[in-house]
CSV table of C-alpha atoms in Angstrom, one decimal:
chain,number,residue,atom,x,y,z
A,243,UNK,CA,101.2,127.8,86.3
A,244,UNK,CA,100.5,126.1,83.2
A,245,UNK,CA,97.8,123.9,82.3
A,246,UNK,CA,98.4,120.2,81.3
A,247,UNK,CA,95.0,118.6,79.6
A,248,UNK,CA,94.7,115.2,80.4
A,249,UNK,CA,96.6,114.2,77.3
A,250,UNK,CA,99.6,115.6,78.7
A,251,UNK,CA,99.0,114.2,82.2
A,252,UNK,CA,98.7,110.6,80.4
A,253,UNK,CA,101.6,110.2,78.8
A,254,UNK,CA,103.8,111.5,81.8
A,255,UNK,CA,101.4,108.4,83.9
A,256,UNK,CA,102.2,106.1,81.1
A,257,UNK,CA,106.2,107.1,81.4
A,258,UNK,CA,107.0,107.0,85.0
A,259,UNK,CA,104.2,104.4,85.6
A,260,UNK,CA,107.1,102.1,83.4
A,261,UNK,CA,104.3,101.5,80.9
A,262,UNK,CA,105.5,103.5,77.7
A,263,UNK,CA,107.5,100.8,76.7
A,264,UNK,CA,108.5,97.7,77.6
A,265,UNK,CA,111.3,98.6,80.2
A,266,UNK,CA,115.1,96.0,81.2
A,267,UNK,CA,115.6,96.4,85.4
A,268,UNK,CA,116.0,94.2,87.6
A,269,UNK,CA,111.9,93.9,89.3
A,270,UNK,CA,112.2,93.8,91.8
A,271,UNK,CA,114.4,97.9,91.1
A,272,UNK,CA,110.2,98.7,89.7
A,273,UNK,CA,108.2,97.1,93.2
A,274,UNK,CA,110.9,100.2,94.5
A,275,UNK,CA,109.6,103.2,92.3
A,276,UNK,CA,106.2,102.3,91.9
A,277,UNK,CA,106.3,101.8,95.7
A,278,UNK,CA,104.6,98.9,95.6
A,279,UNK,CA,102.6,97.0,93.7
A,280,UNK,CA,98.6,96.4,94.9
A,281,UNK,CA,97.6,92.8,95.4
A,282,UNK,CA,95.2,91.2,97.2
A,283,UNK,CA,94.8,89.2,94.1
A,284,UNK,CA,97.8,86.9,94.0
A,285,UNK,CA,99.1,86.5,91.3
A,286,UNK,CA,98.3,89.4,89.7
A,287,UNK,CA,101.0,92.1,90.0
A,288,UNK,CA,103.3,89.3,87.7
A,289,UNK,CA,100.6,90.2,85.1
A,290,UNK,CA,101.6,94.0,86.6
A,291,UNK,CA,105.2,93.4,86.2
A,292,UNK,CA,105.1,91.5,82.2
A,293,UNK,CA,103.2,94.9,81.2
A,294,UNK,CA,106.2,97.0,82.1
A,295,UNK,CA,109.6,94.8,81.9
A,296,UNK,CA,111.4,93.4,78.2
A,297,UNK,CA,111.9,89.9,79.3
A,298,UNK,CA,110.3,89.3,82.9
A,299,UNK,CA,109.5,85.7,84.2
A,300,UNK,CA,107.3,84.7,87.2
A,301,UNK,CA,110.8,83.1,88.7
A,302,UNK,CA,112.3,86.4,88.8
A,303,UNK,CA,110.0,87.8,91.7
A,304,UNK,CA,109.4,84.3,93.0
A,305,UNK,CA,112.8,84.6,93.7
A,306,UNK,CA,112.7,87.8,95.4
A,307,UNK,CA,108.9,86.7,97.5
A,308,UNK,CA,111.2,83.1,98.9
A,309,UNK,CA,114.8,85.1,100.2
A,310,UNK,CA,112.1,88.0,101.4
A,311,UNK,CA,113.3,90.6,99.8
A,312,UNK,CA,109.8,92.1,98.6
A,313,UNK,CA,106.9,91.2,101.1
A,314,UNK,CA,103.1,90.9,100.7
A,315,UNK,CA,101.9,93.3,104.0
A,316,UNK,CA,98.9,95.5,104.2
A,317,UNK,CA,99.7,99.0,103.6
A,318,UNK,CA,98.5,102.3,101.1
A,319,UNK,CA,95.2,101.9,101.4
A,320,UNK,CA,94.6,99.2,104.0
A,321,UNK,CA,95.1,96.8,101.6
A,322,UNK,CA,97.5,94.4,100.3
A,323,UNK,CA,100.9,95.8,98.7
A,324,UNK,CA,103.9,93.5,97.8
A,325,UNK,CA,106.6,95.9,99.0
A,326,UNK,CA,109.9,95.4,98.8
A,327,UNK,CA,111.1,94.7,101.8
A,328,UNK,CA,112.5,97.9,102.7
A,329,UNK,CA,109.1,99.7,102.5
A,330,UNK,CA,107.8,97.7,104.4
A,331,UNK,CA,109.8,98.2,106.9
A,332,UNK,CA,110.3,102.1,106.5
A,333,UNK,CA,105.8,102.7,105.1
A,334,UNK,CA,104.5,100.4,108.2
A,335,UNK,CA,105.1,102.7,111.5
A,336,UNK,CA,104.0,105.9,109.4
A,337,UNK,CA,100.5,103.9,108.2
A,338,UNK,CA,99.9,102.4,111.6
A,339,UNK,CA,97.3,105.0,112.5
A,340,UNK,CA,96.0,104.8,109.5
A,341,UNK,CA,95.2,100.7,109.1
A,342,UNK,CA,94.2,101.1,112.8
A,343,UNK,CA,91.0,103.7,112.5
A,344,UNK,CA,90.1,102.2,108.9
A,345,UNK,CA,89.3,98.3,110.5
A,346,UNK,CA,87.9,100.2,113.5
A,347,UNK,CA,85.6,102.4,111.3
A,348,UNK,CA,85.2,99.2,108.7
A,349,UNK,CA,84.2,96.6,111.6
A,350,UNK,CA,83.2,99.3,114.8
A,351,UNK,CA,79.8,97.7,115.2
A,352,UNK,CA,81.7,93.8,116.1
A,353,UNK,CA,84.1,95.1,117.1
A,354,UNK,CA,82.5,96.6,120.1
A,355,UNK,CA,83.9,95.7,123.8
A,356,UNK,CA,86.8,94.7,122.6
A,357,UNK,CA,90.4,95.9,123.6
A,358,UNK,CA,91.7,96.3,120.7
A,359,UNK,CA,95.4,96.9,122.5
A,360,UNK,CA,94.1,94.0,124.3
A,361,UNK,CA,93.7,91.7,121.4
A,362,UNK,CA,96.3,92.2,119.9
A,363,UNK,CA,98.3,92.2,123.0
A,364,UNK,CA,96.7,88.0,122.8
A,365,UNK,CA,97.6,87.5,118.8
A,366,UNK,CA,100.6,88.2,118.5
A,367,UNK,CA,102.1,86.1,119.3
A,368,UNK,CA,100.4,83.4,117.9
A,369,UNK,CA,101.5,84.2,114.5
A,370,UNK,CA,105.1,85.0,115.9
A,371,UNK,CA,104.4,80.5,116.8
A,372,UNK,CA,103.4,79.1,112.9
A,373,UNK,CA,101.8,81.3,110.4
A,374,UNK,CA,98.6,81.7,110.8
A,375,UNK,CA,95.6,82.3,108.6
A,376,UNK,CA,94.1,85.6,110.2
A,377,UNK,CA,90.3,83.0,110.5
A,378,UNK,CA,92.8,80.6,113.1
A,379,UNK,CA,95.0,83.6,115.4
A,380,UNK,CA,91.7,84.8,115.8
A,381,UNK,CA,90.0,80.9,116.6
A,382,UNK,CA,93.0,80.7,118.9
A,383,UNK,CA,92.1,84.0,120.7
A,384,UNK,CA,88.2,84.1,119.9
A,385,UNK,CA,87.4,83.2,123.5
A,386,UNK,CA,88.4,86.1,125.2
A,387,UNK,CA,85.7,87.7,123.1
A,388,UNK,CA,83.2,84.6,122.4
A,389,UNK,CA,80.6,87.3,120.7
A,390,UNK,CA,82.8,88.2,118.5
A,391,UNK,CA,83.0,86.2,114.9
A,392,UNK,CA,87.3,84.8,114.3
A,393,UNK,CA,87.0,86.7,110.8
A,394,UNK,CA,86.5,90.0,112.7
A,395,UNK,CA,89.4,89.5,115.5
A,396,UNK,CA,91.9,88.3,112.4
A,397,UNK,CA,90.3,90.9,110.2
A,398,UNK,CA,91.5,93.4,113.7
A,399,UNK,CA,94.6,91.7,114.1
A,400,UNK,CA,95.5,92.7,109.9
A,401,UNK,CA,96.1,96.2,111.4
A,402,UNK,CA,96.8,96.4,114.8
A,403,UNK,CA,99.7,93.0,114.4
A,404,UNK,CA,102.4,94.1,111.8
A,405,UNK,CA,102.0,91.0,110.1
A,406,UNK,CA,102.9,90.1,106.6
A,407,UNK,CA,101.3,87.6,104.0
A,408,UNK,CA,104.1,84.7,103.7
A,409,UNK,CA,104.8,82.1,100.6
A,410,UNK,CA,104.0,80.2,98.9
A,411,UNK,CA,101.1,82.3,99.0
A,412,UNK,CA,101.5,84.8,95.7
A,413,UNK,CA,103.8,82.4,94.4
A,414,UNK,CA,103.3,81.7,91.1
A,415,UNK,CA,100.7,78.7,89.8
A,416,UNK,CA,101.0,77.6,93.5
A,417,UNK,CA,97.5,78.8,95.2
A,418,UNK,CA,97.9,78.5,98.8
A,419,UNK,CA,96.0,80.4,102.4
A,420,UNK,CA,97.5,84.2,103.5
A,421,UNK,CA,99.3,82.8,106.0
A,422,UNK,CA,100.6,86.0,108.3
A,423,UNK,CA,103.4,86.2,110.8
A,424,UNK,CA,104.9,89.6,112.3
A,425,UNK,CA,107.0,91.4,109.7
A,426,UNK,CA,110.0,91.0,112.9
A,427,UNK,CA,109.5,87.8,112.5
A,428,UNK,CA,109.7,87.9,108.7
A,429,UNK,CA,112.0,90.2,108.5
A,430,UNK,CA,114.1,90.3,111.1
A,431,UNK,CA,114.1,93.4,111.8
A,432,UNK,CA,111.9,95.3,114.1
A,433,UNK,CA,109.3,97.5,112.3
A,434,UNK,CA,110.9,101.6,113.5
A,435,UNK,CA,109.4,104.5,114.8
A,436,UNK,CA,107.2,106.3,111.9
A,437,UNK,CA,108.8,109.1,110.3
A,438,UNK,CA,108.2,112.2,108.7
A,439,UNK,CA,106.0,111.2,105.3
A,440,UNK,CA,107.8,113.8,103.3
A,441,UNK,CA,110.2,111.0,101.1
A,442,UNK,CA,106.3,108.8,100.6
A,443,UNK,CA,104.8,112.8,98.8
A,444,UNK,CA,108.7,112.5,96.7
A,445,UNK,CA,108.6,108.8,95.7
A,446,UNK,CA,104.1,109.5,94.7
A,447,UNK,CA,105.1,112.2,92.5
A,448,UNK,CA,107.4,110.6,91.0
A,449,UNK,CA,105.9,107.1,90.5
A,450,UNK,CA,102.7,108.7,89.2
A,451,UNK,CA,103.0,112.8,89.2
A,452,UNK,CA,102.1,115.8,88.1
A,453,UNK,CA,99.1,115.6,90.8
A,454,UNK,CA,96.7,116.9,93.8
A,455,UNK,CA,97.2,117.5,96.9
A,456,UNK,CA,94.4,114.9,97.2
A,457,UNK,CA,95.2,111.8,94.6
A,458,UNK,CA,98.7,111.3,97.3
A,459,UNK,CA,95.8,111.6,100.1
A,460,UNK,CA,93.3,109.2,97.6
A,461,UNK,CA,96.3,106.8,96.9
A,462,UNK,CA,98.0,106.9,100.1
A,463,UNK,CA,95.4,106.8,102.7
A,464,UNK,CA,96.9,109.4,104.9
A,465,UNK,CA,95.4,112.4,106.4
A,466,UNK,CA,97.2,115.2,107.8
A,467,UNK,CA,99.3,115.7,104.0
A,468,UNK,CA,99.2,119.3,104.5
A,469,UNK,CA,102.8,120.2,106.9
A,470,UNK,CA,105.3,117.8,104.3
A,471,UNK,CA,103.8,119.3,101.0
A,472,UNK,CA,104.9,123.3,102.6
A,473,UNK,CA,108.2,121.4,104.0
A,474,UNK,CA,108.5,121.0,100.2
A,475,UNK,CA,107.9,123.3,98.6
A,476,UNK,CA,110.7,124.8,97.0
A,477,UNK,CA,111.9,121.0,95.8
A,478,UNK,CA,109.1,121.1,93.6
A,479,UNK,CA,106.9,122.9,90.8
A,480,UNK,CA,103.6,123.4,90.2
A,481,UNK,CA,101.1,122.9,87.3
A,482,UNK,CA,97.6,123.2,87.1
A,483,UNK,CA,94.7,120.7,85.4
A,484,UNK,CA,92.3,121.9,83.8
A,485,UNK,CA,89.4,121.6,86.7
A,486,UNK,CA,92.2,124.0,87.7
A,487,UNK,CA,93.3,122.4,90.1
A,488,UNK,CA,97.1,123.0,91.7
A,489,UNK,CA,99.3,120.0,90.7
A,490,UNK,CA,103.0,119.3,92.4
A,491,UNK,CA,105.4,117.6,90.3
A,492,UNK,CA,109.0,117.1,91.3
A,493,UNK,CA,112.1,119.0,89.2
A,494,UNK,CA,112.7,116.7,87.0
A,495,UNK,CA,109.8,115.0,87.0
A,496,UNK,CA,109.4,113.3,83.3
A,497,UNK,CA,106.3,115.2,80.8
A,498,UNK,CA,106.6,113.6,77.4
A,499,UNK,CA,105.0,114.8,73.9
A,500,UNK,CA,101.1,114.0,74.3
A,501,UNK,CA,101.3,112.8,71.1
A,502,UNK,CA,103.7,111.0,71.4
A,503,UNK,CA,102.4,107.2,70.3
A,504,UNK,CA,102.0,104.4,73.0
A,505,UNK,CA,101.4,100.3,73.1
A,506,UNK,CA,98.3,98.5,73.8
A,507,UNK,CA,98.8,97.0,77.7
A,508,UNK,CA,96.7,94.8,79.7
A,509,UNK,CA,96.6,95.6,83.5
A,510,UNK,CA,96.5,93.6,85.6
A,511,UNK,CA,93.3,93.4,88.3
A,512,UNK,CA,93.7,96.7,90.2
A,513,UNK,CA,96.5,98.3,89.2
A,514,UNK,CA,98.0,101.5,91.3
A,515,UNK,CA,98.2,102.5,87.4
A,516,UNK,CA,94.2,103.7,87.4
A,517,UNK,CA,93.7,103.4,91.1
A,518,UNK,CA,96.2,104.8,92.9
A,519,UNK,CA,94.6,109.0,92.2
A,520,UNK,CA,91.4,111.3,93.3
A,521,UNK,CA,90.6,112.3,89.9
A,522,UNK,CA,91.6,109.3,87.6
A,523,UNK,CA,90.6,111.0,84.1
A,524,UNK,CA,93.9,111.1,83.0
A,525,UNK,CA,93.5,107.5,81.8
A,526,UNK,CA,89.9,106.6,82.7
A,527,UNK,CA,86.2,107.9,81.9
A,528,UNK,CA,83.8,108.1,84.6
A,529,UNK,CA,81.3,106.7,83.1
A,530,UNK,CA,84.2,103.0,83.3
A,531,UNK,CA,85.7,103.7,87.3
A,532,UNK,CA,83.2,101.7,88.8
A,533,UNK,CA,85.1,98.8,87.3
A,534,UNK,CA,88.3,98.5,88.8
A,535,UNK,CA,87.5,98.7,92.0
A,536,UNK,CA,84.9,95.1,91.0
A,537,UNK,CA,88.5,94.0,89.8
A,538,UNK,CA,88.6,94.0,85.7
A,539,UNK,CA,91.8,93.3,84.1
A,540,UNK,CA,92.2,96.9,81.4
A,541,UNK,CA,93.2,96.7,78.5
A,542,UNK,CA,94.7,100.1,77.6
A,543,UNK,CA,94.8,101.4,74.4
A,544,UNK,CA,96.6,104.8,73.6
A,545,UNK,CA,97.7,105.1,77.3
A,546,UNK,CA,93.3,105.0,77.7
A,547,UNK,CA,91.9,101.9,79.8
A,548,UNK,CA,89.5,100.3,76.3
A,549,UNK,CA,88.1,97.6,77.1
A,550,UNK,CA,88.6,94.5,79.8
A,551,UNK,CA,90.1,91.2,79.6
A,552,UNK,CA,89.0,87.8,80.5
A,553,UNK,CA,91.5,84.3,80.0
A,554,UNK,CA,89.2,81.4,80.8
A,555,UNK,CA,90.8,77.8,79.7
A,556,UNK,CA,91.9,78.4,76.5
A,557,UNK,CA,91.1,81.4,75.2
A,558,UNK,CA,91.5,85.4,75.9
A,559,UNK,CA,88.7,87.7,75.5
A,560,UNK,CA,89.0,90.9,75.3
A,561,UNK,CA,86.2,93.4,75.7
A,562,UNK,CA,86.1,96.5,73.7
A,563,UNK,CA,84.2,99.2,75.5
A,564,UNK,CA,84.3,101.3,72.2
A,565,UNK,CA,85.6,100.3,68.0
A,566,UNK,CA,89.1,100.2,68.0
A,567,UNK,CA,92.4,99.4,65.5
A,568,UNK,CA,91.9,95.2,67.2
A,569,UNK,CA,95.1,94.3,65.2
A,570,UNK,CA,98.3,95.5,67.6
A,571,UNK,CA,95.4,94.0,71.4
A,572,UNK,CA,95.3,91.1,69.3
A,573,UNK,CA,98.7,90.6,68.8
A,574,UNK,CA,99.6,91.8,71.7
A,575,UNK,CA,97.1,89.8,73.1
A,576,UNK,CA,99.1,86.4,72.3
A,577,UNK,CA,102.3,87.6,73.3
A,578,UNK,CA,100.6,87.7,77.1
A,579,UNK,CA,98.7,83.8,76.3
A,580,UNK,CA,102.0,83.2,74.8
A,581,UNK,CA,103.4,84.3,78.9
A,582,UNK,CA,101.4,82.6,80.4
A,583,UNK,CA,102.7,79.0,78.9
A,584,UNK,CA,98.7,78.4,76.6
A,585,UNK,CA,98.5,77.7,73.2
A,586,UNK,CA,95.2,79.7,73.4
A,587,UNK,CA,93.0,81.5,71.1
A,588,UNK,CA,92.4,85.1,71.5
A,589,UNK,CA,88.8,86.7,71.1
A,590,UNK,CA,87.7,90.7,70.7
A,591,UNK,CA,84.5,92.0,70.8
A,592,UNK,CA,83.6,95.4,71.5
A,593,UNK,CA,80.9,95.6,73.7
């Protein structure tokens, strides 16, 4: 097998994640191609799309949310993702056992004595009647389990009842509580039974590959992928990374020149381009990996995490982890401030 070093994997990742340059495409197509954008912070997907698309404006995503073409729902790794309506329906059944298992693992002690099927049956009608927050429904059904906090009951319901968060949650420029209704109520279609994971594996590789089976599991949160990979092998090619691990890939996945120059990019918090692997060394040094789960917004330089950024008031501050050419970073930061409509200033310093 050919060996792909981290630089080759980095350039493949940037191309497939649409971060090698700004692309021209409808936002809904990008959300579909990426198999969603992680979105527990309501406005972060807007920055993710701005970094990938030429001329992206927030009102394009607002319209998709309000017209129910995209939704916010629990999926991969039991985290909130912004996905297309079709993916919400098509992927929820596949992820349902994982969502329930992770809820049990996290909440096991607090849920002692709670029949979770009974909890789901009690909570679902409340979400169907009116969009509600998780604690609201937890309180509404809590009389059956008076020793269990409403927030815990609500957290369990988020996994056991197929829900979406409804606007104005996630609408640009607005702050709103996370009110939920059922997927079927919002989209007018029931969640179908779970299918095979084969297509999800292929889609992951198209958006993140080449990657190992451990990477696919880490991104999706799913186990039991061995049979899917076995069935798919005639449709896949294989490489090795520098550690000797097998990397799987779709046959037509782009593998750009490792020396291809790429522009700096400002990523939103929790972007899957950083989180979507077991081995993230193709894009982030191990020393900074912990920041990726703390909500840091990263700056990519030459395709790798080289710093973090934040906007406070009218100032965008980029804190770089090592010396870099500041000029292109300032230019991109000024573009980001202008996109936000902030007549501010940029400060770049080295930590």
